Coordinates of C-alpha atoms and ligand atoms in Angstrom, one line a residue:
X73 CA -55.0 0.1 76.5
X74 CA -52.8 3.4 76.8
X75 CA -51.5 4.9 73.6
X76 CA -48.8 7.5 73.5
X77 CA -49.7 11.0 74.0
X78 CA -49.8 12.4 70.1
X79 CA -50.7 16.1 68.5
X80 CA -54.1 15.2 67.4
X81 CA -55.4 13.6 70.5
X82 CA -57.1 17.1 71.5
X83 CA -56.5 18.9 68.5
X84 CA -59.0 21.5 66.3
X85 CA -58.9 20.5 63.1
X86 CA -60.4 22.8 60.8
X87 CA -61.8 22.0 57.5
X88 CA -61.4 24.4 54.7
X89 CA -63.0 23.9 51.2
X90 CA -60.8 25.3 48.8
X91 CA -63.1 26.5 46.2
X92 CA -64.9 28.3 49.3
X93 CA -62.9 30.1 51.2
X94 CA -60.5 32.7 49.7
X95 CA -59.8 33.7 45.6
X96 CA -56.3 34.8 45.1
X97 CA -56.4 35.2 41.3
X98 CA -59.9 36.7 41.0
X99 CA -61.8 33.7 38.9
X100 CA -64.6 33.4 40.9
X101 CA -63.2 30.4 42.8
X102 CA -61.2 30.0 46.0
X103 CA -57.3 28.1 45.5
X104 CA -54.4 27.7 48.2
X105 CA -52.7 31.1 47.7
X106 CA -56.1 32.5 48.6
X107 CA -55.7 30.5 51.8
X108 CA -52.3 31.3 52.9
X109 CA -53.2 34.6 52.6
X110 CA -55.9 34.3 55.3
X111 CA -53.5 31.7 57.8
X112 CA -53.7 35.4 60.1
X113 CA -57.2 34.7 60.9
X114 CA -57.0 30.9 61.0
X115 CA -54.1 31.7 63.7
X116 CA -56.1 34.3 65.5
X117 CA -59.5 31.7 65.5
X118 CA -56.9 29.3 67.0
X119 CA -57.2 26.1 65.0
X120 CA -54.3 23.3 65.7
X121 CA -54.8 22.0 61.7
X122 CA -56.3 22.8 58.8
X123 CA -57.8 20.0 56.5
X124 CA -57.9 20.8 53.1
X125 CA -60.8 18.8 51.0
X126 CA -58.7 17.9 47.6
X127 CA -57.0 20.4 45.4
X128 CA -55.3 17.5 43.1
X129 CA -55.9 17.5 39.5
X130 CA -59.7 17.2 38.7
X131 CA -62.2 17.0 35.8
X132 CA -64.5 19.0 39.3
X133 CA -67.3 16.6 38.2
X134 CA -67.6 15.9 41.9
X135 CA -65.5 19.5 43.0
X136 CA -62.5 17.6 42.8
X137 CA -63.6 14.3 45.1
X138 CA -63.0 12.8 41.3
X139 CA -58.9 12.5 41.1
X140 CA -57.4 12.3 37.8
X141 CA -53.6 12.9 39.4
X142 CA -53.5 12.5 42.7
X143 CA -49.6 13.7 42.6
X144 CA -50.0 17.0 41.6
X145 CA -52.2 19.9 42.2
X146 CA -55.0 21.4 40.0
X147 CA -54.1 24.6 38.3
X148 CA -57.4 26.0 39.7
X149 CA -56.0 25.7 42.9
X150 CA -52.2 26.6 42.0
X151 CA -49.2 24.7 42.2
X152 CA -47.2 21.7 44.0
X153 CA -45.2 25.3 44.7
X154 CA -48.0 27.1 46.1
X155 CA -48.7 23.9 48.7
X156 CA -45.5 24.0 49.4
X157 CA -45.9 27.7 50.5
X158 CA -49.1 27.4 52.4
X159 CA -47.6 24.4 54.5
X160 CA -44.1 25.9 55.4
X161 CA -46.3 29.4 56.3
X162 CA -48.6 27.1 58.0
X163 CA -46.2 25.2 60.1
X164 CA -44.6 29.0 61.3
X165 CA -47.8 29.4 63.1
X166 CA -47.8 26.0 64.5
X167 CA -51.1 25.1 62.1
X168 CA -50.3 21.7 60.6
X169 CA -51.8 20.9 57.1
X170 CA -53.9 17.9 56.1
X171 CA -55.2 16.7 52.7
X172 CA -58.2 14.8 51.5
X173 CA -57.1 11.6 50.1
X174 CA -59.3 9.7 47.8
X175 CA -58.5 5.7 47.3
X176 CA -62.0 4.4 46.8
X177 CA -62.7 6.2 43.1
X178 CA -60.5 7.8 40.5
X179 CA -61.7 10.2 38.1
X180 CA -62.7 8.7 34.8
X181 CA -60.1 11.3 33.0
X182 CA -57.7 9.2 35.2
X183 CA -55.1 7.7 32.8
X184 CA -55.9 4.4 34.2
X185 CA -59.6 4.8 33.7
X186 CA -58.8 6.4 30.3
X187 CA -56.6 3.0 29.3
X188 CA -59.1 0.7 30.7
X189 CA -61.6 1.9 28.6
X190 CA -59.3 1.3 25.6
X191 CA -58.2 -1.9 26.5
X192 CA -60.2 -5.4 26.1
X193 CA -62.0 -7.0 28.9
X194 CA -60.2 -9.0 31.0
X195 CA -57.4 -6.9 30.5
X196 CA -54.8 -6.1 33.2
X197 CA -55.8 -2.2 32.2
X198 CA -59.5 -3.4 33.1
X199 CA -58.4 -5.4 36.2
X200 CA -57.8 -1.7 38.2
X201 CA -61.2 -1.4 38.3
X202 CA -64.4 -3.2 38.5
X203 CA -65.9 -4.2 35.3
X204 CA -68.2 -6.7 34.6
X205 CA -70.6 -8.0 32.0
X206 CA -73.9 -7.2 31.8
X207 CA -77.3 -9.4 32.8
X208 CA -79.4 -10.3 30.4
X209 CA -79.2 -12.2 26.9
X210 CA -77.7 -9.5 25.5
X211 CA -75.3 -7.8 28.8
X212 CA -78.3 -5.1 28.4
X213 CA -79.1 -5.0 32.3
X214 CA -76.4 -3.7 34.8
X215 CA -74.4 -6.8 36.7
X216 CA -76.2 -5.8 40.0
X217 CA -79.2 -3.7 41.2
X218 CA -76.7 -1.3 43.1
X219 CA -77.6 2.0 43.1
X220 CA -75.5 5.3 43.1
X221 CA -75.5 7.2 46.4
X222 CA -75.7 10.2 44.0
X223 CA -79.0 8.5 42.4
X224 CA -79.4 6.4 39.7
X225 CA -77.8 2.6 38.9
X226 CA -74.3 2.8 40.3
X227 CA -73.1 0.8 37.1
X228 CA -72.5 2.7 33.6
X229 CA -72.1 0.7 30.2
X230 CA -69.3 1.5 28.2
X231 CA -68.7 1.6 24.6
X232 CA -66.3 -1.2 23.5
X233 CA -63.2 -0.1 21.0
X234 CA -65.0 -2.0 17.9
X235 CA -68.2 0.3 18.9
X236 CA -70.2 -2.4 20.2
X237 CA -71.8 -1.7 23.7
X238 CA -69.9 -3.6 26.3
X239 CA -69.1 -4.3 29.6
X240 CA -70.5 -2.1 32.8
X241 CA -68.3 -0.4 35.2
X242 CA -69.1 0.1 39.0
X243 CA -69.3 4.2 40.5
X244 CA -70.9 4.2 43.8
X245 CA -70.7 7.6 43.5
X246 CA -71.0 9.6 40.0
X247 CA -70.3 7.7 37.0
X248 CA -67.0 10.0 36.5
X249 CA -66.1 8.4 39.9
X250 CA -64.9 4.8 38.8
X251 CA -64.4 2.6 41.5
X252 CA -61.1 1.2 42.3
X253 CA -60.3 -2.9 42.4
X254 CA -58.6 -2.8 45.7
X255 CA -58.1 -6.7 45.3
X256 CA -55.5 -5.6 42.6
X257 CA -52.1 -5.0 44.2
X258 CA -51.2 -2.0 41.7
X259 CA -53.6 0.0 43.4
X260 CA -52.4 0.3 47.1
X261 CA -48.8 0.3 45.2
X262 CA -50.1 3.8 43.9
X263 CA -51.8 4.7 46.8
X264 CA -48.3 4.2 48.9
X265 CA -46.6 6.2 45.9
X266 CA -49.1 9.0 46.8
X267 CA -48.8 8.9 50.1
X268 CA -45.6 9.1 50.6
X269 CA -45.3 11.8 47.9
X270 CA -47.3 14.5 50.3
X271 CA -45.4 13.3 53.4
X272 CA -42.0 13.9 51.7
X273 CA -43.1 17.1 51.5
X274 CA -44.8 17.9 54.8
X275 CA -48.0 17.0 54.9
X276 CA -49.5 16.3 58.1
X277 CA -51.9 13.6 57.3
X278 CA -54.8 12.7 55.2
X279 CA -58.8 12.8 55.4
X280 CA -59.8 9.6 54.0
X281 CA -62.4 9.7 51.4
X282 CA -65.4 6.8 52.3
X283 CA -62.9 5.0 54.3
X284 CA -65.9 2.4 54.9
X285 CA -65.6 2.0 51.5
X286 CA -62.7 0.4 48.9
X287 CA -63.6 -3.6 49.8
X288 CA -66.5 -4.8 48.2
X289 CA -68.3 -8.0 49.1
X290 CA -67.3 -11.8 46.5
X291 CA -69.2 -11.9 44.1
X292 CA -71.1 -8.4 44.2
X293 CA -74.5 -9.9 45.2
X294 CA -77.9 -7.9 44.6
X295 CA -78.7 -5.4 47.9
X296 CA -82.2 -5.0 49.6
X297 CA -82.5 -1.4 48.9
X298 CA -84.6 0.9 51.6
X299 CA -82.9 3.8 51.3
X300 CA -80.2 5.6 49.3
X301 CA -79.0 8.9 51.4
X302 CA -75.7 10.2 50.9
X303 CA -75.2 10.0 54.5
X304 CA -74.8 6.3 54.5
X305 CA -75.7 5.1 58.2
X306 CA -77.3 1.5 57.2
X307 CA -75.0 -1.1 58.7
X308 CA -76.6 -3.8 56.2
X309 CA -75.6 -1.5 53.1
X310 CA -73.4 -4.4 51.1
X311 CA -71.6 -1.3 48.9
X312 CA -69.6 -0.4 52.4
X313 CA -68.4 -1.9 55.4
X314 CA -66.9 -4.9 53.8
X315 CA -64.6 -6.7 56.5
X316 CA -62.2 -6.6 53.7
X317 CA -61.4 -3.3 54.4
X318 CA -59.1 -3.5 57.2
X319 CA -56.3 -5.2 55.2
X320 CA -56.3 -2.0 53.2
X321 CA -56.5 0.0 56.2
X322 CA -53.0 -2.1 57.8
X323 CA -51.5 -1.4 54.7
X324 CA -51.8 2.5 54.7
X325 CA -51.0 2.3 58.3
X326 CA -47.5 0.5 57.7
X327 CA -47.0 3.6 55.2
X328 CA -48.0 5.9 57.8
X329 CA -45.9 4.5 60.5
X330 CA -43.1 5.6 58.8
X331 CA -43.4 8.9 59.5
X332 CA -43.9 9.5 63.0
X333 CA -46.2 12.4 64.2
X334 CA -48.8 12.3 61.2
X335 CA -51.8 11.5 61.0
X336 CA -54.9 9.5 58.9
X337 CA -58.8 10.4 59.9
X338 CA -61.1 8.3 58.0
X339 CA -64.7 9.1 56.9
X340 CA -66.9 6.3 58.3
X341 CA -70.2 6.3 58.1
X342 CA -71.3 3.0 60.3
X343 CA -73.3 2.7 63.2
X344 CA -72.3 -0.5 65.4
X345 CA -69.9 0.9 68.1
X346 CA -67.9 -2.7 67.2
X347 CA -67.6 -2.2 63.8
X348 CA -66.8 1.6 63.9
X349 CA -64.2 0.7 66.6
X350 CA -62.2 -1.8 64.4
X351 CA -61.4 1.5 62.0
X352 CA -59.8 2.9 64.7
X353 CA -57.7 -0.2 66.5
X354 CA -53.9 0.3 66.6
X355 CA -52.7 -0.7 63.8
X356 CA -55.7 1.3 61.5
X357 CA -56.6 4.9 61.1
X358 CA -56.0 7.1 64.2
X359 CA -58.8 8.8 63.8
X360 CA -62.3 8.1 62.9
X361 CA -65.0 10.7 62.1
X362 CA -68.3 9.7 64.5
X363 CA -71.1 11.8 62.7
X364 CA -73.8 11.1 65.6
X365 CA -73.2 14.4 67.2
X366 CA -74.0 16.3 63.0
X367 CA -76.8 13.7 63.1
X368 CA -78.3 14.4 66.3
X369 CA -81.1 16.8 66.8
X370 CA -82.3 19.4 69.3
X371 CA -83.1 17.6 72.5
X372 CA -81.1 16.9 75.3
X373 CA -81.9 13.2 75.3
X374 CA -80.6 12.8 71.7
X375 CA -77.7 14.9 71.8
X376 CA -76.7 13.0 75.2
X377 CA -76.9 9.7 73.9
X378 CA -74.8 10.9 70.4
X379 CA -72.0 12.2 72.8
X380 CA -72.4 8.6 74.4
X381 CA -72.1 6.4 71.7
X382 CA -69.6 8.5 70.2
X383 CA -67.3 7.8 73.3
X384 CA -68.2 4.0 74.0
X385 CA -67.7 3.7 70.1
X386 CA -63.6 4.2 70.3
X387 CA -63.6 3.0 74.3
X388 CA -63.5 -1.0 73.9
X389 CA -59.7 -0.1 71.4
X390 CA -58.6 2.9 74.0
X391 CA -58.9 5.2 70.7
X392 CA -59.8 9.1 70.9
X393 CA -63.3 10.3 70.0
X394 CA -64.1 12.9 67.1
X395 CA -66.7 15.1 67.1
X396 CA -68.4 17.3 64.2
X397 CA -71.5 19.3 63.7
X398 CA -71.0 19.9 60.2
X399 CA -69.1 19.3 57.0
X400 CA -69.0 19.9 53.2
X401 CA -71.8 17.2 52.5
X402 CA -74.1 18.3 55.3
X403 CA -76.7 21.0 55.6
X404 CA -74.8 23.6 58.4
X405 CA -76.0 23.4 61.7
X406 CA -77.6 26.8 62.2
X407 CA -80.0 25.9 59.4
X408 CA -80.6 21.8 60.3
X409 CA -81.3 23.5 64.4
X410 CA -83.2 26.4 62.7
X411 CA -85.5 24.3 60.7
X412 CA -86.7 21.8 63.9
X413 CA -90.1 22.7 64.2
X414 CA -91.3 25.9 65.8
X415 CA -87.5 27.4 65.3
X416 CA -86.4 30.1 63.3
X417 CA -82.7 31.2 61.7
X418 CA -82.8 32.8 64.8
X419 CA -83.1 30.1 67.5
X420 CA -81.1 28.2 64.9
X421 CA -77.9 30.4 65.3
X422 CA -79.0 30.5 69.1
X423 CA -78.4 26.6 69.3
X424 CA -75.5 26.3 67.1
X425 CA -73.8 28.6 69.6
X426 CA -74.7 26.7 72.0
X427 CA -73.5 23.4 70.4
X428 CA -69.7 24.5 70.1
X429 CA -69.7 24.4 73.3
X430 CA -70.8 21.4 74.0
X431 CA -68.5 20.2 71.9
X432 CA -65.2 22.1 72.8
X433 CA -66.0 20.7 76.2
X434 CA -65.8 17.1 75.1
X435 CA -62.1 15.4 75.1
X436 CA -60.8 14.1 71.9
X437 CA -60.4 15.8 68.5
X438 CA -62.8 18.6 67.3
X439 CA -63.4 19.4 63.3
X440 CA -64.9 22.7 62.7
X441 CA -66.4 23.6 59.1
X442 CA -65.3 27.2 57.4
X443 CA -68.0 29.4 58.1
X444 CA -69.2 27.8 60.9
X445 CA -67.3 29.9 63.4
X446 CA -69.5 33.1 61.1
X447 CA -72.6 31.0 62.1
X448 CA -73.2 31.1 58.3
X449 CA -76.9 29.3 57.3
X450 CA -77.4 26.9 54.6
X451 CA -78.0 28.9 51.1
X452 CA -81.5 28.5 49.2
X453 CA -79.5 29.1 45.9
X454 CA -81.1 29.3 42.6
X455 CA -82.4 26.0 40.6
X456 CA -79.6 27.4 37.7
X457 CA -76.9 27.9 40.1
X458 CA -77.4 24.2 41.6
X459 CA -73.7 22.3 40.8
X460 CA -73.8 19.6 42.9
X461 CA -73.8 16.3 40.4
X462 CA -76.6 15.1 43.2
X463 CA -79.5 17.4 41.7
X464 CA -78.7 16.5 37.7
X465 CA -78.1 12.5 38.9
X466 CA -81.3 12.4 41.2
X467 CA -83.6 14.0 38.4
X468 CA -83.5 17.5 39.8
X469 CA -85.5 15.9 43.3
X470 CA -82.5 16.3 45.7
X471 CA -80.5 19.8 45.4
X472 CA -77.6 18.3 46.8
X473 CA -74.8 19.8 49.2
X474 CA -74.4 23.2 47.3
X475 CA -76.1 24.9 50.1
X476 CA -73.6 24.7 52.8
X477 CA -70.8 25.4 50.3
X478 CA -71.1 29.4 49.3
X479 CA -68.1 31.0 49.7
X480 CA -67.4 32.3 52.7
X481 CA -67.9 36.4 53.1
X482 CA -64.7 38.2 54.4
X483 CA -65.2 41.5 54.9
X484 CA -67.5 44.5 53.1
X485 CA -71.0 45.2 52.8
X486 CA -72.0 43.1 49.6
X487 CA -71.2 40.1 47.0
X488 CA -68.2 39.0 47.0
X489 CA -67.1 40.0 50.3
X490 CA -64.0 39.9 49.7
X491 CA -63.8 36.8 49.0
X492 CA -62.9 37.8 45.5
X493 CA -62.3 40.6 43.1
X494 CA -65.2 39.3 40.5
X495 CA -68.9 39.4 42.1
X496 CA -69.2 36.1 39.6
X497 CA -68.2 33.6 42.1
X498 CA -68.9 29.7 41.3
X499 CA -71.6 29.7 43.4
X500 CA -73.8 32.8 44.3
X501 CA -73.4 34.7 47.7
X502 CA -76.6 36.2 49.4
X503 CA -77.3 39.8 49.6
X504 CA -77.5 39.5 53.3
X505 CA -74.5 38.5 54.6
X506 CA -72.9 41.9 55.6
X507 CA -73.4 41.1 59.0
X508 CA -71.9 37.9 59.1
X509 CA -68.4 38.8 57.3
X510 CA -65.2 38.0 59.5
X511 CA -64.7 41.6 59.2
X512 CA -67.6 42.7 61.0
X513 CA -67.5 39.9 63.3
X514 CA -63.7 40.1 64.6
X515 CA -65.1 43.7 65.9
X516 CA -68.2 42.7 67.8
X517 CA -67.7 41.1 70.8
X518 CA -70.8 39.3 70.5
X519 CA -70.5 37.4 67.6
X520 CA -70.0 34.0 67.0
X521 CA -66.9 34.5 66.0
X522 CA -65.5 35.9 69.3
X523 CA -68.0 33.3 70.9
X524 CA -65.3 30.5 69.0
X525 CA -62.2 32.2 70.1
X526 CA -63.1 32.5 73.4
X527 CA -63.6 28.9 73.4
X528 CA -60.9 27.5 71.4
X529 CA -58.1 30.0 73.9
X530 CA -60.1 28.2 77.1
X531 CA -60.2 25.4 75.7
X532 CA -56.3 25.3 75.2
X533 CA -55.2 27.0 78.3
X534 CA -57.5 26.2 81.3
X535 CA -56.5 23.4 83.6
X536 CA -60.6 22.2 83.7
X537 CA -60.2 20.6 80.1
X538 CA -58.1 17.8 81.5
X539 CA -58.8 14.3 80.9
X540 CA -60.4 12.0 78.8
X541 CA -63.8 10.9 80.3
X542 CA -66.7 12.7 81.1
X543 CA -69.8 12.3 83.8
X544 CA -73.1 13.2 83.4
X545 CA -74.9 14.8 86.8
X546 CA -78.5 15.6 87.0
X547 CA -80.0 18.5 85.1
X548 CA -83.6 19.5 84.9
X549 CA -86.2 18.2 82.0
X550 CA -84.4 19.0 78.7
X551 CA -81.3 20.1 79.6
X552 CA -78.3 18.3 80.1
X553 CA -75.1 18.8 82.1
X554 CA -71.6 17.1 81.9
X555 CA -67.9 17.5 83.9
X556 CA -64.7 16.5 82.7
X557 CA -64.0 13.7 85.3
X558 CA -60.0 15.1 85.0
X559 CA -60.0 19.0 85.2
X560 CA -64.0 19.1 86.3
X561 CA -65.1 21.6 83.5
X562 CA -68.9 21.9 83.8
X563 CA -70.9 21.9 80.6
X564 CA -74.8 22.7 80.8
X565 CA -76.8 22.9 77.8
X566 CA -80.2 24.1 77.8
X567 CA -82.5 22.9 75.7
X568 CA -85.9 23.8 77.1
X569 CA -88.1 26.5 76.9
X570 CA -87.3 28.5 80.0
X571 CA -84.1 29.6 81.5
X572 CA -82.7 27.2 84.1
X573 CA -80.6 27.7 87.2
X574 CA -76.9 27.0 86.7
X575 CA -75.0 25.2 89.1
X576 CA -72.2 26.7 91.5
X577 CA -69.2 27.7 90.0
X578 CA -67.5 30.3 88.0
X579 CA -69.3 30.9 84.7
X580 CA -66.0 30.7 82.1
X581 CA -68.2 31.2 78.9
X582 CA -72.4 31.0 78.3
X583 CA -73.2 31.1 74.4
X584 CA -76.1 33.5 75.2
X585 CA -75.9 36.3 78.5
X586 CA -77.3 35.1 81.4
X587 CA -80.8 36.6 82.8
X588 CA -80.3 36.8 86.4
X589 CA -77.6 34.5 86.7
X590 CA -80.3 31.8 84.9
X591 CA -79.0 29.9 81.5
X592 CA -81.3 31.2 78.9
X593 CA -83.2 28.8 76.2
X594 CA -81.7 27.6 73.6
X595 CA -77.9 28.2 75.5
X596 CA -75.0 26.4 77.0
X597 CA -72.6 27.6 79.3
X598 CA -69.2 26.5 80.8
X599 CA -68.5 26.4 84.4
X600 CA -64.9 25.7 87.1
Ligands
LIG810 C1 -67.3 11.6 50.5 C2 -67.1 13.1 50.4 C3 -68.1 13.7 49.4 C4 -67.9 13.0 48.1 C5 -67.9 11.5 48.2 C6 -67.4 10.8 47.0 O1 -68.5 11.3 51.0 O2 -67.1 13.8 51.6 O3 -68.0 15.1 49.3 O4 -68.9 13.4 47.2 O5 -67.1 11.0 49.2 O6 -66.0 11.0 46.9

């Protein structure tokens, strides 16, 4: 199947979260003026797009993944004005602008949630989401044995107007995160309503929030429950992957097909290669995240067979692979490589250099995570400074994605680093970070950060990037090496203990200098 040749189909996308990466107004938290002040750098890192996790109006019980308007921006972040500002300044630099979209949950300051909760049930008000009585002689037990994937039951009993404890609501995620009846036809009316509000006004696309998610299975049935990670990779999970969810998919699609040139990405967190390719058949998203290559870990083998799967997953619908090594719900990769037995920060950073490469060298669509092209680490922040609703939901067990979400250190020698005027920013920023600013890294030419430009600008301009398969050729124990069957680009990534012997060609780029023309541990290097 050939598709037509679109912007995205080898495209950098890179993820910015807003409360993280640049204060404008000095309150300690990040907002869009903050990042259309900092588009310079973004232009000079090279990024194609830039996808914004949400900056609509939000309670923040989840950091704004809880929507109470999805039409309008929250005043933490600015305006409708200021979006308007960072796109048009975004689009003069040829950086297109995407937004998180959110249609599984609203926020329960929604005024939908809000109404329901003051109407009767079996109200049409109560129809927009998914309420139900409760088990039990007296409704006392929750309809199902669901739980949250933040912890707990994912069903919260409500109060009933006459005072009486009533009916139970479903939040797969935090009980501020209602659920949304998608077998109601008001709520993909909205959902149109919003998307077409942010196109009209030059939006690129949308991330799409649990985009596994949405449908739910007749008759919400009791689930065998092994496990509960955020990361939600079990195919046999009823609360996801509900065939169901490909009507809704169509739907946005239709909506989407209107204006030509954007795009949707969806988050989908399912493991079948068949049932992660129907997300991504023609007349569906256009893009599917495939987290194998964030979930893979330091050996050759596994990271081969992620890059694999992750290309035979799209293959059988002729759609484009994604790849990732981190995000704003997963621990950053110089820490998760760092902490693999026998490594250090260190060796961590070592192999997270390494890993851009391999996946710049891939074809299909790359999506970087701010700070990752400082090589920041995961945080060890303070039990009090913990404000991910994951560590008050799980009973103070799991600590939650704060971590990988300090703000991200500009330029000076201390806290804030520029990243605002008050050292009280919403989450703390280590004292050790001087080294790791974009300041100080733009001027060494060993940084990571140079190490990602030099990428990204080969990456865009050398002939060896072409086409959209790759081979694997023999490599010695631990490593592996790949070509681009098109433009023959050589990728080898070394993931013994000794350095190996690179094959002929012209070294482009090596994450780590050579030692007598050998590929050091822990390193990758590109060849023509
Ligand atoms: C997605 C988001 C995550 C959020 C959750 C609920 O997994 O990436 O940050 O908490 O959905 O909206």
């Amino acid at each position: 199947m050939t598709r037509s040749t679109q912007w995205w189909q080898d495209a950098i996308f890179y993820q910015v979260y807003p409360r993280s990466f640049s204060d404008s107004n000095g309150d300690g938290v990040g907002d869009l003026a903050g990042i259309t002040e900092r588009l310079g750098y973004l232009e000079l890192l090279g990024v194609d797009a830039l996808w914004l996790s949400p900056v609509t109006v939000s309670p923040m019980a989840d950091h704004g993944y809880d929507v109470a308007d999805p039409r309008d921006i929250d005043p933490l972040f600015g305006t409708v004005g200021d979006l308007d500002a960072l796109i048009s300044e975004a689009h003069s630099r040829d950086i297109r602008v995407t937004m998180d979209l959110v249609p599984n949950h609203t926020s329960n300051q929604h005024p939908w949630f809000r109404a329901a909760l003051a109407a009767a049930p079996g109200s049409p008000e109560r129809a927009r989401y998914i309420f139900r009585d409760g088990r039990g002689p007296d409704g006392a037990e929750p309809p199902n044995n669901w739980p949250s994937v933040f912890g707990g039951p994912a069903w919260h009993r409500v109060t009933e107007a006459d005072g009486t404890p009533g009916q139970w609501y479903l939040h797969l995620f935090a009980p501020e995160q209602p659920d949304l009846n998608w077998e109601n036809d008001e709520v993909f009316a909205d959902l149109a309503k919003t998307l077409r509000f942010w196109l009209d006004r030059g939006v690129d696309g949308f991330r799409i929030d649990v985009a596994h998610g949405m449908a739910k299975p007749a008759g919400l049935p009791d689930m065998d429950i092994t496990h509960n990670e955020l990361l939600i990779n079990d195919d046999d999970d009823l609360r996801f992957n509900n065939p169901g969810v490909h009507a809704i998919h169509r739907r946005i699609r239709s909506v989407m097909d209107e204006y030509p040139g954007r795009v949707t990405v969806g988050e989908v967190w399912v493991r079948d290669n068949e049932r992660f390719a129907e997300y991504v058949r023609p007349d569906e998203l256009h893009l599917g995240f495939n987290f194998r290559l964030a979930e893979a870990h330091w050996d050759a083998s596994d990271i081969q067979e992620a890059v694999d799967n992750s290309l035979l997953a799209v293959e059988s619908v002729g759609g484009v692979a994604t790849w990732t090594l981190s995000n704003h719900d997963v621990e950053r990769e110089v820490t998760r490589y760092g902490t693999e037995a026998g490594a250090s920060r260190e060796v961590g950073l070592r192999r997270a250099r390494a890993m851009i490469l391999v996946e710049l060298a891939l074809p299909g669509t790359v999506f970087l995570y701010n700070g990752s092209e400082l090589g920041l680490p995961n945080v060890d922040l303070p039990d009090d400074a913990l404000q991910d609703p994951v560590w008050e939901r799980s009973g103070h067990t799991e600590r939650g994605r704060d971590g990988c979400r300090v703000p991200i250190p500009w330029e000076g020698s201390a806290p804030p680093y520029g990243f605002s005027t008050t050292p009280d920013t919403w989450l703390p920023m280590p004292d050790d970070w001087a080294d790791l600013t974009a300041e100080a890294e733009l001027e060494d030419l060993d940084s990571t950060l140079t190490l990602y430009r030099e990428a990204i600008e080969l990456r865009k301009t050398r002939p060896e990037f072409a086409g959209a398969a790759i081979e694997w050729y023999g490599a010695p124990p631990e490593c592996l090496a790949f070509r681009r069957v098109g433009g023959r680009l050589s990728c080898v990534l070394n993931a013994s203990a000794e350095p190996v012997a690179l094959p002929g060609g012209e070294v482009l780029l090596s994450s780590a200098p050579l030692i007598d023309g050998k590929l050091p541990a822990d390193a990758a290097a590109w060849l023509a």
